[in-house]
Amino acid sequence: RRTVIPEHPRLWTTRREVARIKEAIRTDAFKRDLFERFKAYVDAHVVRQKAQRERGVWHVGWIGSALGMLYQLTGDTTYATEAKIQLLRLNGPVVVDGDTVAALDYSKQREFDYSELARDLPMVYDLIAETLTPDERLTIGHALERLGDFVEATTRRYRFPDLCNQVYVKNVTA
């Protein structure tokens, strides 16, 4: 028997935590400055440079995490869309505005890099899940499962670096 959850159950950064971070940015000049610098960096190096969409494996985790967090803090769906492109690359090439963004092939990468993906990408999913269609959720969930299987088979380590990701991905694809 399945329990129906009316909305995505945020595991990494809860709505309460996002509200606390927004308040800190609003009320603390140092944190506001730090946030504005971070946002400007991501805007200049990721969002405005579409070539960044095809960055290598190592970059995908931090880029996706940054985009997902900026989506949560600003509400700007541009960030969520760019993060979604990175997640969908796990499943194959992605067509965006008529251009094809290459698939993300982690099989030829260093162990550290694809292990990092297995840690970071479920977090990216968590941050943008509310913007995904049911089909996108399922596609990405299955792609994350395949990544986990690959990590486990090639490194003989647990498929995801922590139990939270393992449970999370299984629930996404259930």
mmCIF file of C-alpha atoms in Angstrom:
data_model
loop_
_atom_site.group_PDB
_atom_site.id
_atom_site.type_symbol
_atom_site.label_atom_id
_atom_site.label_comp_id
_atom_site.label_asym_id
_atom_site.label_seq_id
_atom_site.Cartn_x
_atom_site.Cartn_y
_atom_site.Cartn_z
ATOM 1 C CA ARG A 1 0.000 0.000 0.000
ATOM 2 C CA ARG A 2 1.357 3.410 -0.960
ATOM 3 C CA THR A 3 0.941 6.588 1.001
ATOM 4 C CA VAL A 4 0.012 9.545 -1.169
ATOM 5 C CA ILE A 5 2.031 12.631 -0.365
ATOM 6 C CA PRO A 6 0.386 15.790 -1.715
ATOM 7 C CA GLU A 7 3.682 17.521 -2.476
ATOM 8 C CA HIS A 8 7.322 16.608 -2.815
ATOM 9 C CA PRO A 9 8.755 15.821 0.649
ATOM 10 C CA ARG A 10 11.881 17.976 0.680
ATOM 11 C CA LEU A 11 14.721 16.066 2.321
ATOM 12 C CA TRP A 12 17.818 18.169 1.825
ATOM 13 C CA THR A 13 16.729 21.742 2.318
ATOM 14 C CA THR A 14 13.295 22.054 3.826
ATOM 15 C CA ARG A 15 10.938 24.953 3.221
ATOM 16 C CA ARG A 16 11.613 26.115 6.771
ATOM 17 C CA GLU A 17 15.354 26.133 6.093
ATOM 18 C CA VAL A 18 14.893 28.059 2.837
ATOM 19 C CA ALA A 19 12.774 30.631 4.696
ATOM 20 C CA ARG A 20 15.500 30.957 7.350
ATOM 21 C CA ILE A 21 18.189 31.473 4.677
ATOM 22 C CA LYS A 22 16.067 34.088 2.868
ATOM 23 C CA GLU A 23 15.553 35.952 6.129
ATOM 24 C CA ALA A 24 19.302 35.884 6.837
ATOM 25 C CA ILE A 25 20.016 37.263 3.360
ATOM 26 C CA ARG A 26 17.417 39.988 3.858
ATOM 27 C CA THR A 27 18.610 41.073 7.310
ATOM 28 C CA ASP A 28 22.379 40.477 7.329
ATOM 29 C CA ALA A 29 24.480 42.681 5.036
ATOM 30 C CA PHE A 30 27.401 40.234 4.941
ATOM 31 C CA LYS A 31 25.155 37.301 3.980
ATOM 32 C CA ARG A 32 23.313 39.425 1.435
ATOM 33 C CA ASP A 33 26.622 40.433 -0.161
ATOM 34 C CA LEU A 34 27.807 36.826 -0.195
ATOM 35 C CA PHE A 35 24.524 35.700 -1.776
ATOM 36 C CA GLU A 36 24.650 38.438 -4.436
ATOM 37 C CA ARG A 37 28.223 37.493 -5.345
ATOM 38 C CA PHE A 38 27.276 33.813 -5.583
ATOM 39 C CA LYS A 39 24.225 34.607 -7.715
ATOM 40 C CA ALA A 40 26.264 36.901 -9.989
ATOM 41 C CA TYR A 41 28.884 34.198 -10.450
ATOM 42 C CA VAL A 42 26.307 31.556 -11.359
ATOM 43 C CA ASP A 43 24.483 33.983 -13.670
ATOM 44 C CA ALA A 44 27.707 34.920 -15.473
ATOM 45 C CA HIS A 45 29.251 31.466 -15.718
ATOM 46 C CA VAL A 46 26.318 29.101 -16.015
ATOM 47 C CA VAL A 47 22.999 30.637 -16.957
ATOM 48 C CA ARG A 48 24.246 33.125 -19.549
ATOM 49 C CA GLN A 49 26.787 30.784 -21.103
ATOM 50 C CA LYS A 50 24.770 28.019 -22.694
ATOM 51 C CA ALA A 51 28.018 26.231 -23.566
ATOM 52 C CA GLN A 52 28.284 25.431 -19.877
ATOM 53 C CA ARG A 53 25.396 23.019 -20.348
ATOM 54 C CA GLU A 54 27.851 20.455 -21.685
ATOM 55 C CA ARG A 55 30.406 20.716 -18.919
ATOM 56 C CA GLY A 56 31.972 17.515 -17.697
ATOM 57 C CA VAL A 57 30.849 15.198 -14.977
ATOM 58 C CA TRP A 58 32.616 16.904 -12.084
ATOM 59 C CA HIS A 59 30.943 20.250 -12.815
ATOM 60 C CA VAL A 60 27.413 18.891 -13.106
ATOM 61 C CA GLY A 61 26.994 18.243 -9.380
ATOM 62 C CA TRP A 62 28.051 21.663 -8.166
ATOM 63 C CA ILE A 63 26.384 23.484 -11.053
ATOM 64 C CA GLY A 64 23.128 21.627 -10.463
ATOM 65 C CA SER A 65 23.306 22.227 -6.720
ATOM 66 C CA ALA A 66 23.957 25.935 -7.191
ATOM 67 C CA LEU A 67 21.115 26.247 -9.697
ATOM 68 C CA GLY A 68 18.699 24.317 -7.497
ATOM 69 C CA MET A 69 19.497 26.417 -4.452
ATOM 70 C CA LEU A 70 19.188 29.655 -6.421
ATOM 71 C CA TYR A 71 15.792 28.491 -7.677
ATOM 72 C CA GLN A 72 14.693 27.895 -4.086
ATOM 73 C CA LEU A 73 16.008 31.251 -2.863
ATOM 74 C CA THR A 74 14.799 33.408 -5.761
ATOM 75 C CA GLY A 75 11.826 31.531 -7.214
ATOM 76 C CA ASP A 76 13.295 32.131 -10.694
ATOM 77 C CA THR A 77 12.477 29.047 -12.777
ATOM 78 C CA THR A 78 15.387 29.783 -15.139
ATOM 79 C CA TYR A 79 17.643 28.204 -12.520
ATOM 80 C CA ALA A 80 15.402 25.145 -12.159
ATOM 81 C CA THR A 81 15.256 24.713 -15.940
ATOM 82 C CA GLU A 82 19.048 24.730 -16.257
ATOM 83 C CA ALA A 83 19.349 22.256 -13.349
ATOM 84 C CA LYS A 84 16.743 20.021 -15.002
ATOM 85 C CA ILE A 85 18.806 19.968 -18.208
ATOM 86 C CA GLN A 86 21.757 18.641 -16.214
ATOM 87 C CA LEU A 87 19.633 15.913 -14.624
ATOM 88 C CA LEU A 88 18.059 14.884 -17.928
ATOM 89 C CA ARG A 89 21.549 14.534 -19.462
ATOM 90 C CA LEU A 90 21.912 11.381 -17.353
ATOM 91 C CA ASN A 91 19.297 9.772 -19.570
ATOM 92 C CA GLY A 92 20.662 10.885 -22.944
ATOM 93 C CA PRO A 93 20.957 13.972 -25.150
ATOM 94 C CA VAL A 94 18.528 16.789 -24.330
ATOM 95 C CA VAL A 95 17.021 19.101 -26.951
ATOM 96 C CA VAL A 96 16.679 22.667 -25.661
ATOM 97 C CA ASP A 97 15.358 25.454 -27.897
ATOM 98 C CA GLY A 98 16.267 23.420 -30.966
ATOM 99 C CA ASP A 99 19.834 22.746 -29.806
ATOM 100 C CA THR A 100 21.009 19.344 -28.603
ATOM 101 C CA VAL A 101 22.858 19.200 -25.298
ATOM 102 C CA ALA A 102 25.118 16.143 -25.123
ATOM 103 C CA ALA A 103 24.338 13.248 -22.823
ATOM 104 C CA LEU A 104 26.375 12.951 -19.646
ATOM 105 C CA ASP A 105 28.607 9.886 -19.984
ATOM 106 C CA TYR A 106 30.000 9.156 -16.542
ATOM 107 C CA SER A 107 31.237 5.652 -17.483
ATOM 108 C CA LYS A 108 34.594 6.946 -18.747
ATOM 109 C CA GLN A 109 35.241 9.274 -15.838
ATOM 110 C CA ARG A 110 37.346 8.987 -12.703
ATOM 111 C CA GLU A 111 35.716 7.162 -9.799
ATOM 112 C CA PHE A 112 35.752 10.312 -7.689
ATOM 113 C CA ASP A 113 33.750 12.207 -10.309
ATOM 114 C CA TYR A 114 30.897 9.753 -10.783
ATOM 115 C CA SER A 115 30.771 9.041 -7.052
ATOM 116 C CA GLU A 116 30.301 12.782 -6.550
ATOM 117 C CA LEU A 117 27.410 12.694 -9.024
ATOM 118 C CA ALA A 118 25.744 9.948 -7.027
ATOM 119 C CA ARG A 119 25.967 12.196 -3.978
ATOM 120 C CA ASP A 120 25.004 15.510 -5.569
ATOM 121 C CA LEU A 121 22.352 14.784 -8.187
ATOM 122 C CA PRO A 122 19.654 13.424 -5.856
ATOM 123 C CA MET A 123 20.052 16.697 -3.947
ATOM 124 C CA VAL A 124 19.571 18.649 -7.189
ATOM 125 C CA TYR A 125 16.449 16.602 -7.868
ATOM 126 C CA ASP A 126 15.177 17.404 -4.382
ATOM 127 C CA LEU A 127 15.669 21.133 -4.908
ATOM 128 C CA ILE A 128 13.775 21.322 -8.217
ATOM 129 C CA ALA A 129 11.307 18.393 -7.995
ATOM 130 C CA GLU A 130 8.294 20.689 -7.777
ATOM 131 C CA THR A 131 9.119 22.057 -11.247
ATOM 132 C CA LEU A 132 9.300 18.630 -12.919
ATOM 133 C CA THR A 133 6.485 16.860 -14.714
ATOM 134 C CA PRO A 134 5.600 13.321 -13.581
ATOM 135 C CA ASP A 135 7.324 11.927 -16.701
ATOM 136 C CA GLU A 136 10.480 13.960 -16.008
ATOM 137 C CA ARG A 137 10.491 12.754 -12.393
ATOM 138 C CA LEU A 138 10.295 9.142 -13.509
ATOM 139 C CA THR A 139 12.929 9.566 -16.242
ATOM 140 C CA ILE A 140 15.356 11.255 -13.866
ATOM 141 C CA GLY A 141 14.606 8.786 -11.065
ATOM 142 C CA HIS A 142 15.440 5.821 -13.290
ATOM 143 C CA ALA A 143 18.590 7.572 -14.536
ATOM 144 C CA LEU A 144 19.666 8.116 -10.915
ATOM 145 C CA GLU A 145 19.056 4.426 -10.220
ATOM 146 C CA ARG A 146 21.283 3.473 -13.163
ATOM 147 C CA LEU A 147 23.978 5.825 -11.865
ATOM 148 C CA GLY A 148 23.724 4.183 -8.447
ATOM 149 C CA ASP A 149 23.975 0.714 -9.993
ATOM 150 C CA PHE A 150 27.062 1.820 -11.942
ATOM 151 C CA VAL A 151 28.737 3.258 -8.828
ATOM 152 C CA GLU A 152 28.017 0.119 -6.838
ATOM 153 C CA ALA A 153 29.240 -2.233 -9.596
ATOM 154 C CA THR A 154 32.446 -0.354 -10.393
ATOM 155 C CA THR A 155 33.542 0.753 -6.924
ATOM 156 C CA ARG A 156 32.052 -1.976 -4.731
ATOM 157 C CA ARG A 157 30.743 0.796 -2.546
ATOM 158 C CA TYR A 158 27.230 1.491 -1.485
ATOM 159 C CA ARG A 159 25.308 2.783 -4.496
ATOM 160 C CA PHE A 160 24.711 6.198 -2.974
ATOM 161 C CA PRO A 161 26.981 7.851 -0.414
ATOM 162 C CA ASP A 162 24.275 8.017 2.202
ATOM 163 C CA LEU A 163 21.081 6.205 3.092
ATOM 164 C CA CYS A 164 18.963 9.304 2.531
ATOM 165 C CA ASN A 165 19.752 9.299 -1.203
ATOM 166 C CA GLN A 166 19.169 5.556 -1.457
ATOM 167 C CA VAL A 167 15.687 5.776 0.066
ATOM 168 C CA TYR A 168 14.936 8.940 -1.859
ATOM 169 C CA VAL A 169 15.713 7.539 -5.315
ATOM 170 C CA LYS A 170 13.720 4.375 -4.617
ATOM 171 C CA ASN A 171 10.683 6.501 -3.700
ATOM 172 C CA VAL A 172 11.037 8.639 -6.810
ATOM 173 C CA THR A 173 10.753 5.618 -9.077
ATOM 174 C CA ALA A 174 8.153 3.674 -7.083
#
